[in-house]
Amino acid sequence: MLIWSPKGRAAAGVVASALFIVFFFLPLAVILMSSLSQQWNGILPSGFTLNHFVNALHGAAWDALLASLTIGFCASLFALLCGVWAALALRQYGVKTQKWLSMVFYLPSAIPSVSVGLGILVAFSQGPLQMNGTLWIVLTAHFVLISAFTFSNVSTGLARISADIENVASSLGASPWYRLRHVTLPLLMPWMMSALALSLSLSMGELGATMMIYPPGWTTLPVAIFSLTDRGNIADGAALTIVLVAITLLLMMKLERIAKRLGHK
């Protein structure tokens, strides 16, 4: 095929690089320049300042950052716990049953986040489980939206662990609880950390469902960015976007490094 020839590979590399620059690098570069711009009336900013980043680390913007981190970690840890439990439980069933039950976990990822937010708002605005206006309704929405990805990562890791390892532990007299703590979970830990990193990044950037249900005092970074840009404060919104991207990337890199370290043990 043409793509496997030297010229084909070179052409594919050029196209991939061009697409990366146009759809990823340039938008980030524009956001970065906007966050540093003192005034932007022409093709390029007429001056640069760090005041927008100062604003992004004080007052309501700082509260939004703390809210995003709190919601992200709490929802991701709970999703990880449920994902591990579900993946381990599904191993006890046959292939067909596993397939149908897995679809239940993957279903939220196929539903638009706005629909998920509306459904949760309607379901928990009255009755015995009324959570409207509280932090719990936001945590519930984020958990529903990220649980499918956590379950998928953990299931993939569990499928790569040979059953012979656990069988050997059982033959040596290990109880199911001991086998889980000292054999299965340590082997599964790299995929668990990767699932946590992915869930955290998805939660940190979630906007659609959060816009419909967030209570006063729990404005997340994406909601704060949307509010700033909607009011015409593009520069402060851009600075807050850079902060969101930087913190999310740093957290993902740290968690992925931990996952690789655990995978080499």
GROMACS .gro file of N, CA and C in nm, residues 127-242:
model
  348
  127GLY      N    1  -3.898   1.399   4.671
  127GLY     CA    2  -3.900   1.263   4.723
  127GLY      C    3  -3.798   1.241   4.833
  128PRO      N    4  -3.779   1.116   4.873
  128PRO     CA    5  -3.690   1.086   4.986
  128PRO      C    6  -3.543   1.113   4.958
  129LEU      N    7  -3.503   1.111   4.831
  129LEU     CA    8  -3.363   1.135   4.796
  129LEU      C    9  -3.344   1.273   4.735
  130GLN      N   10  -3.404   1.373   4.793
  130GLN     CA   11  -3.392   1.509   4.741
  130GLN      C   12  -3.252   1.563   4.763
  131MET      N   13  -3.181   1.592   4.654
  131MET     CA   14  -3.044   1.643   4.662
  131MET      C   15  -3.026   1.775   4.589
  132ASN      N   16  -3.134   1.827   4.533
  132ASN     CA   17  -3.124   1.952   4.458
  132ASN      C   18  -3.072   2.065   4.547
  133GLY      N   19  -2.974   2.140   4.496
  133GLY     CA   20  -2.916   2.249   4.573
  133GLY      C   21  -2.804   2.207   4.666
  134THR      N   22  -2.758   2.081   4.654
  134THR     CA   23  -2.650   2.033   4.739
  134THR      C   24  -2.534   1.983   4.654
  135LEU      N   25  -2.422   1.962   4.719
  135LEU     CA   26  -2.304   1.909   4.650
  135LEU      C   27  -2.329   1.768   4.598
  136TRP      N   28  -2.413   1.693   4.666
  136TRP     CA   29  -2.433   1.552   4.631
  136TRP      C   30  -2.489   1.533   4.492
  137ILE      N   31  -2.572   1.625   4.445
  137ILE     CA   32  -2.629   1.609   4.312
  137ILE      C   33  -2.523   1.628   4.204
  138VAL      N   34  -2.424   1.715   4.229
  138VAL     CA   35  -2.314   1.733   4.135
  138VAL      C   36  -2.225   1.609   4.134
  139LEU      N   37  -2.196   1.556   4.252
  139LEU     CA   38  -2.115   1.435   4.261
  139LEU      C   39  -2.184   1.318   4.191
  140THR      N   40  -2.316   1.310   4.205
  140THR     CA   41  -2.390   1.203   4.139
  140THR      C   42  -2.380   1.214   3.988
  141ALA      N   43  -2.395   1.334   3.935
  141ALA     CA   44  -2.387   1.354   3.790
  141ALA      C   45  -2.248   1.319   3.738
  142HIS      N   46  -2.145   1.364   3.805
  142HIS     CA   47  -2.009   1.335   3.761
  142HIS      C   48  -1.980   1.185   3.770
  143PHE      N   49  -2.027   1.122   3.876
  143PHE     CA   50  -2.008   0.977   3.890
  143PHE      C   51  -2.073   0.901   3.775
  144VAL      N   52  -2.195   0.938   3.741
  144VAL     CA   53  -2.266   0.870   3.633
  144VAL      C   54  -2.192   0.887   3.500
  145LEU      N   55  -2.137   1.006   3.476
  145LEU     CA   56  -2.072   1.035   3.348
  145LEU      C   57  -1.936   0.969   3.333
  146ILE      N   58  -1.864   0.947   3.443
  146ILE     CA   59  -1.728   0.893   3.433
  146ILE      C   60  -1.719   0.746   3.468
  147SER      N   61  -1.824   0.688   3.525
  147SER     CA   62  -1.817   0.549   3.572
  147SER      C   63  -1.792   0.451   3.458
  148ALA      N   64  -1.847   0.478   3.340
  148ALA     CA   65  -1.828   0.387   3.227
  148ALA      C   66  -1.682   0.377   3.188
  149PHE      N   67  -1.610   0.489   3.188
  149PHE     CA   68  -1.469   0.488   3.149
  149PHE      C   69  -1.383   0.420   3.255
  150THR      N   70  -1.419   0.437   3.382
  150THR     CA   71  -1.347   0.368   3.489
  150THR      C   72  -1.366   0.218   3.478
  151PHE      N   73  -1.490   0.176   3.459
  151PHE     CA   74  -1.520   0.034   3.445
  151PHE      C   75  -1.448  -0.026   3.325
  152SER      N   76  -1.443   0.047   3.214
  152SER     CA   77  -1.376  -0.002   3.094
  152SER      C   78  -1.227  -0.025   3.117
  153ASN      N   79  -1.159   0.072   3.179
  153ASN     CA   80  -1.016   0.058   3.205
  153ASN      C   81  -0.987  -0.059   3.298
  154VAL      N   82  -1.063  -0.070   3.405
  154VAL     CA   83  -1.040  -0.177   3.502
  154VAL      C   84  -1.070  -0.313   3.440
  155SER      N   85  -1.176  -0.322   3.361
  155SER     CA   86  -1.210  -0.449   3.296
  155SER      C   87  -1.101  -0.492   3.199
  156THR      N   88  -1.045  -0.396   3.126
  156THR     CA   89  -0.935  -0.428   3.034
  156THR      C   90  -0.815  -0.482   3.110
  157GLY      N   91  -0.779  -0.418   3.221
  157GLY     CA   92  -0.667  -0.467   3.301
  157GLY      C   93  -0.693  -0.603   3.360
  158LEU      N   94  -0.815  -0.625   3.406
  158LEU     CA   95  -0.850  -0.754   3.467
  158LEU      C   96  -0.845  -0.866   3.364
  159ALA      N   97  -0.882  -0.836   3.239
  159ALA     CA   98  -0.878  -0.937   3.134
  159ALA      C   99  -0.735  -0.979   3.099
  160ARG      N  100  -0.639  -0.892   3.127
  160ARG     CA  101  -0.499  -0.922   3.095
  160ARG      C  102  -0.428  -0.996   3.208
  161ILE      N  103  -0.492  -1.010   3.322
  161ILE     CA  104  -0.433  -1.085   3.433
  161ILE      C  105  -0.469  -1.232   3.417
  162SER      N  106  -0.370  -1.316   3.408
  162SER     CA  107  -0.394  -1.459   3.389
  162SER      C  108  -0.464  -1.518   3.511
  163ALA      N  109  -0.567  -1.599   3.483
  163ALA     CA  110  -0.638  -1.665   3.593
  163ALA      C  111  -0.550  -1.766   3.664
  164ASP      N  112  -0.444  -1.813   3.597
  164ASP     CA  113  -0.355  -1.911   3.659
  164ASP      C  114  -0.287  -1.854   3.783
  165ILE      N  115  -0.260  -1.724   3.783
  165ILE     CA  116  -0.193  -1.663   3.898
  165ILE      C  117  -0.281  -1.673   4.022
  166GLU      N  118  -0.409  -1.642   4.006
  166GLU     CA  119  -0.501  -1.653   4.118
  166GLU      C  120  -0.526  -1.798   4.156
  167ASN      N  121  -0.527  -1.887   4.057
  167ASN     CA  122  -0.546  -2.029   4.087
  167ASN      C  123  -0.430  -2.085   4.168
  168VAL      N  124  -0.309  -2.040   4.137
  168VAL     CA  125  -0.193  -2.084   4.213
  168VAL      C  126  -0.203  -2.037   4.358
  169ALA      N  127  -0.244  -1.911   4.376
  169ALA     CA  128  -0.261  -1.858   4.512
  169ALA      C  129  -0.366  -1.937   4.588
  170SER      N  130  -0.474  -1.976   4.521
  170SER     CA  131  -0.579  -2.055   4.587
  170SER      C  132  -0.528  -2.193   4.624
  171SER      N  133  -0.449  -2.253   4.534
  171SER     CA  134  -0.396  -2.387   4.561
  171SER      C  135  -0.299  -2.387   4.678
  172LEU      N  136  -0.240  -2.272   4.707
  172LEU     CA  137  -0.147  -2.260   4.820
  172LEU      C  138  -0.220  -2.227   4.950
  173GLY      N  139  -0.353  -2.222   4.944
  173GLY     CA  140  -0.431  -2.200   5.065
  173GLY      C  141  -0.475  -2.058   5.090
  174ALA      N  142  -0.457  -1.968   4.994
  174ALA     CA  143  -0.497  -1.829   5.013
  174ALA      C  144  -0.649  -1.817   5.010
  175SER      N  145  -0.703  -1.743   5.104
  175SER     CA  146  -0.847  -1.719   5.107
  175SER      C  147  -0.884  -1.619   4.997
  176PRO      N  148  -1.013  -1.613   4.958
  176PRO     CA  149  -1.053  -1.516   4.855
  176PRO      C  150  -1.016  -1.373   4.890
  177TRP      N  151  -1.032  -1.333   5.016
  177TRP     CA  152  -0.999  -1.197   5.058
  177TRP      C  153  -0.849  -1.172   5.051
  178TYR      N  154  -0.770  -1.272   5.096
  178TYR     CA  155  -0.624  -1.258   5.091
  178TYR      C  156  -0.578  -1.253   4.945
  179ARG      N  157  -0.638  -1.337   4.861
  179ARG     CA  158  -0.601  -1.339   4.719
  179ARG      C  159  -0.633  -1.206   4.653
  180LEU      N  160  -0.747  -1.147   4.690
  180LEU     CA  161  -0.785  -1.017   4.632
  180LEU      C  162  -0.687  -0.908   4.673
  181ARG      N  163  -0.653  -0.902   4.801
  181ARG     CA  164  -0.567  -0.795   4.853
  181ARG      C  165  -0.422  -0.808   4.809
  182HIS      N  166  -0.371  -0.930   4.804
  182HIS     CA  167  -0.228  -0.949   4.783
  182HIS      C  168  -0.191  -0.999   4.643
  183VAL      N  169  -0.289  -1.036   4.563
  183VAL     CA  170  -0.259  -1.086   4.428
  183VAL      C  171  -0.330  -1.002   4.322
  184THR      N  172  -0.464  -1.000   4.326
  184THR     CA  173  -0.541  -0.937   4.219
  184THR      C  174  -0.524  -0.786   4.216
  185LEU      N  175  -0.549  -0.720   4.330
  185LEU     CA  176  -0.543  -0.574   4.332
  185LEU      C  177  -0.404  -0.519   4.302
  186PRO      N  178  -0.295  -0.577   4.356
  186PRO     CA  179  -0.162  -0.526   4.318
  186PRO      C  180  -0.134  -0.537   4.168
  187LEU      N  181  -0.178  -0.648   4.106
  187LEU     CA  182  -0.159  -0.663   3.962
  187LEU      C  183  -0.247  -0.567   3.883
  188LEU      N  184  -0.362  -0.534   3.940
  188LEU     CA  185  -0.457  -0.446   3.873
  188LEU      C  186  -0.427  -0.298   3.896
  189MET      N  187  -0.337  -0.266   3.987
  189MET     CA  188  -0.314  -0.128   4.028
  189MET      C  189  -0.276  -0.034   3.913
  190PRO      N  190  -0.191  -0.072   3.816
  190PRO     CA  191  -0.160   0.021   3.706
  190PRO      C  192  -0.284   0.064   3.628
  191TRP      N  193  -0.375  -0.030   3.601
  191TRP     CA  194  -0.498   0.006   3.528
  191TRP      C  195  -0.590   0.089   3.617
  192MET      N  196  -0.588   0.064   3.746
  192MET     CA  197  -0.670   0.144   3.838
  192MET      C  198  -0.623   0.289   3.840
  193MET      N  199  -0.491   0.310   3.841
  193MET     CA  200  -0.439   0.446   3.841
  193MET      C  201  -0.468   0.515   3.708
  194SER      N  202  -0.458   0.441   3.598
  194SER     CA  203  -0.493   0.499   3.467
  194SER      C  204  -0.640   0.536   3.462
  195ALA      N  205  -0.725   0.451   3.518
  195ALA     CA  206  -0.868   0.481   3.523
  195ALA      C  207  -0.895   0.604   3.608
  196LEU      N  208  -0.823   0.617   3.718
  196LEU     CA  209  -0.839   0.735   3.804
  196LEU      C  210  -0.797   0.862   3.731
  197ALA      N  211  -0.687   0.855   3.656
  197ALA     CA  212  -0.640   0.972   3.582
  197ALA      C  213  -0.740   1.014   3.475
  198LEU      N  214  -0.793   0.916   3.402
  198LEU     CA  215  -0.892   0.947   3.297
  198LEU      C  216  -1.019   1.004   3.357
  199SER      N  217  -1.066   0.943   3.466
  199SER     CA  218  -1.189   0.991   3.530
  199SER      C  219  -1.173   1.133   3.583
  200LEU      N  220  -1.057   1.159   3.642
  200LEU     CA  221  -1.032   1.293   3.697
  200LEU      C  222  -1.030   1.398   3.588
  201SER      N  223  -0.966   1.366   3.475
  201SER     CA  224  -0.961   1.463   3.365
  201SER      C  225  -1.099   1.489   3.307
  202LEU      N  226  -1.181   1.384   3.296
  202LEU     CA  227  -1.317   1.401   3.244
  202LEU      C  228  -1.402   1.484   3.339
  203SER      N  229  -1.388   1.457   3.469
  203SER     CA  230  -1.465   1.533   3.568
  203SER      C  231  -1.424   1.679   3.572
  204MET      N  232  -1.293   1.705   3.562
  204MET     CA  233  -1.245   1.843   3.568
  204MET      C  234  -1.297   1.926   3.451
  205GLY      N  235  -1.321   1.863   3.337
  205GLY     CA  236  -1.366   1.936   3.219
  205GLY      C  237  -1.515   1.929   3.192
  206GLU      N  238  -1.592   1.866   3.280
  206GLU     CA  239  -1.735   1.847   3.256
  206GLU      C  240  -1.812   1.978   3.270
  207LEU      N  241  -1.898   2.008   3.173
  207LEU     CA  242  -1.974   2.133   3.174
  207LEU      C  243  -2.124   2.112   3.157
  208GLY      N  244  -2.165   2.029   3.061
  208GLY     CA  245  -2.305   2.019   3.023
  208GLY      C  246  -2.399   1.988   3.138
  209ALA      N  247  -2.373   1.878   3.209
  209ALA     CA  248  -2.459   1.839   3.321
  209ALA      C  249  -2.443   1.933   3.439
  210THR      N  250  -2.318   1.977   3.464
  210THR     CA  251  -2.292   2.062   3.580
  210THR      C  252  -2.366   2.195   3.570
  211MET      N  253  -2.376   2.250   3.448
  211MET     CA  254  -2.445   2.378   3.429
  211MET      C  255  -2.590   2.372   3.477
  212MET      N  256  -2.651   2.254   3.469
  212MET     CA  257  -2.793   2.243   3.500
  212MET      C  258  -2.820   2.218   3.648
  213ILE      N  259  -2.718   2.174   3.724
  213ILE     CA  260  -2.748   2.127   3.860
  213ILE      C  261  -2.660   2.188   3.967
  214TYR      N  262  -2.555   2.264   3.932
  214TYR     CA  263  -2.461   2.306   4.036
  214TYR      C  264  -2.528   2.403   4.134
  215PRO      N  265  -2.504   2.384   4.264
  215PRO     CA  266  -2.565   2.471   4.365
  215PRO      C  267  -2.476   2.592   4.393
  216PRO      N  268  -2.526   2.693   4.460
  216PRO     CA  269  -2.443   2.808   4.497
  216PRO      C  270  -2.326   2.763   4.584
  217GLY      N  271  -2.210   2.819   4.556
  217GLY     CA  272  -2.091   2.784   4.633
  217GLY      C  273  -2.012   2.669   4.575
  218TRP      N  274  -2.066   2.603   4.472
  218TRP     CA  275  -1.995   2.490   4.411
  218TRP      C  276  -1.984   2.510   4.260
  219THR      N  277  -1.947   2.629   4.220
  219THR     CA  278  -1.921   2.658   4.079
  219THR      C  279  -1.789   2.595   4.039
  220THR      N  280  -1.789   2.512   3.936
  220THR     CA  281  -1.666   2.447   3.890
  220THR      C  282  -1.592   2.536   3.790
  221LEU      N  283  -1.470   2.498   3.758
  221LEU     CA  284  -1.391   2.578   3.664
  221LEU      C  285  -1.457   2.590   3.526
  222PRO      N  286  -1.505   2.482   3.465
  222PRO     CA  287  -1.571   2.499   3.335
  222PRO      C  288  -1.691   2.593   3.341
  223VAL      N  289  -1.769   2.585   3.449
  223VAL     CA  290  -1.884   2.676   3.463
  223VAL      C  291  -1.836   2.820   3.479
  224ALA      N  292  -1.730   2.840   3.557
  224ALA     CA  293  -1.675   2.975   3.576
  224ALA      C  294  -1.621   3.030   3.444
  225ILE      N  295  -1.555   2.946   3.366
  225ILE     CA  296  -1.502   2.989   3.236
  225ILE      C  297  -1.617   3.029   3.143
  226PHE      N  298  -1.721   2.947   3.140
  226PHE     CA  299  -1.837   2.978   3.055
  226PHE      C  300  -1.901   3.110   3.098
  227SER      N  301  -1.914   3.131   3.228
  227SER     CA  302  -1.976   3.254   3.277
  227SER      C  303  -1.894   3.377   3.240
  228LEU      N  304  -1.761   3.366   3.253
  228LEU     CA  305  -1.674   3.479   3.219
  228LEU      C  306  -1.683   3.515   3.071
  229THR      N  307  -1.673   3.414   2.986
  229THR     CA  308  -1.677   3.441   2.842
  229THR      C  309  -1.816   3.485   2.798
  230ASP      N  310  -1.920   3.436   2.865
  230ASP     CA  311  -2.056   3.476   2.830
  230ASP      C  312  -2.080   3.623   2.862
  231ARG      N  313  -2.008   3.674   2.963
  231ARG     CA  314  -2.019   3.816   2.998
  231ARG      C  315  -1.923   3.903   2.918
  232GLY      N  316  -1.847   3.843   2.827
  232GLY     CA  317  -1.754   3.917   2.744
  232GLY      C  318  -1.615   3.932   2.802
  233ASN      N  319  -1.588   3.869   2.917
  233ASN     CA  320  -1.456   3.877   2.980
  233ASN      C  321  -1.370   3.764   2.926
  234ILE      N  322  -1.329   3.776   2.801
  234ILE     CA  323  -1.258   3.669   2.732
  234ILE      C  324  -1.120   3.644   2.793
  235ALA      N  325  -1.049   3.749   2.828
  235ALA     CA  326  -0.912   3.734   2.876
  235ALA      C  327  -0.907   3.657   3.008
  236ASP      N  328  -0.993   3.693   3.104
  236ASP     CA  329  -0.996   3.619   3.231
  236ASP      C  330  -1.042   3.475   3.209
  237GLY      N  331  -1.137   3.456   3.118
  237GLY     CA  332  -1.180   3.321   3.086
  237GLY      C  333  -1.069   3.239   3.024
  238ALA      N  334  -0.989   3.301   2.937
  238ALA     CA  335  -0.876   3.232   2.875
  238ALA      C  336  -0.771   3.195   2.979
  239ALA      N  337  -0.744   3.286   3.073
  239ALA     CA  338  -0.647   3.257   3.179
  239ALA      C  339  -0.694   3.141   3.264
  240LEU      N  340  -0.821   3.139   3.296
  240LEU     CA  341  -0.876   3.029   3.375
  240LEU      C  342  -0.872   2.898   3.297
  241THR      N  343  -0.888   2.906   3.165
  241THR     CA  344  -0.877   2.787   3.080
  241THR      C  345  -0.736   2.730   3.084
  242ILE      N  346  -0.636   2.816   3.076
  242ILE     CA  347  -0.497   2.771   3.083
  242ILE      C  348  -0.469   2.706   3.218
   0.00000   0.00000   0.00000
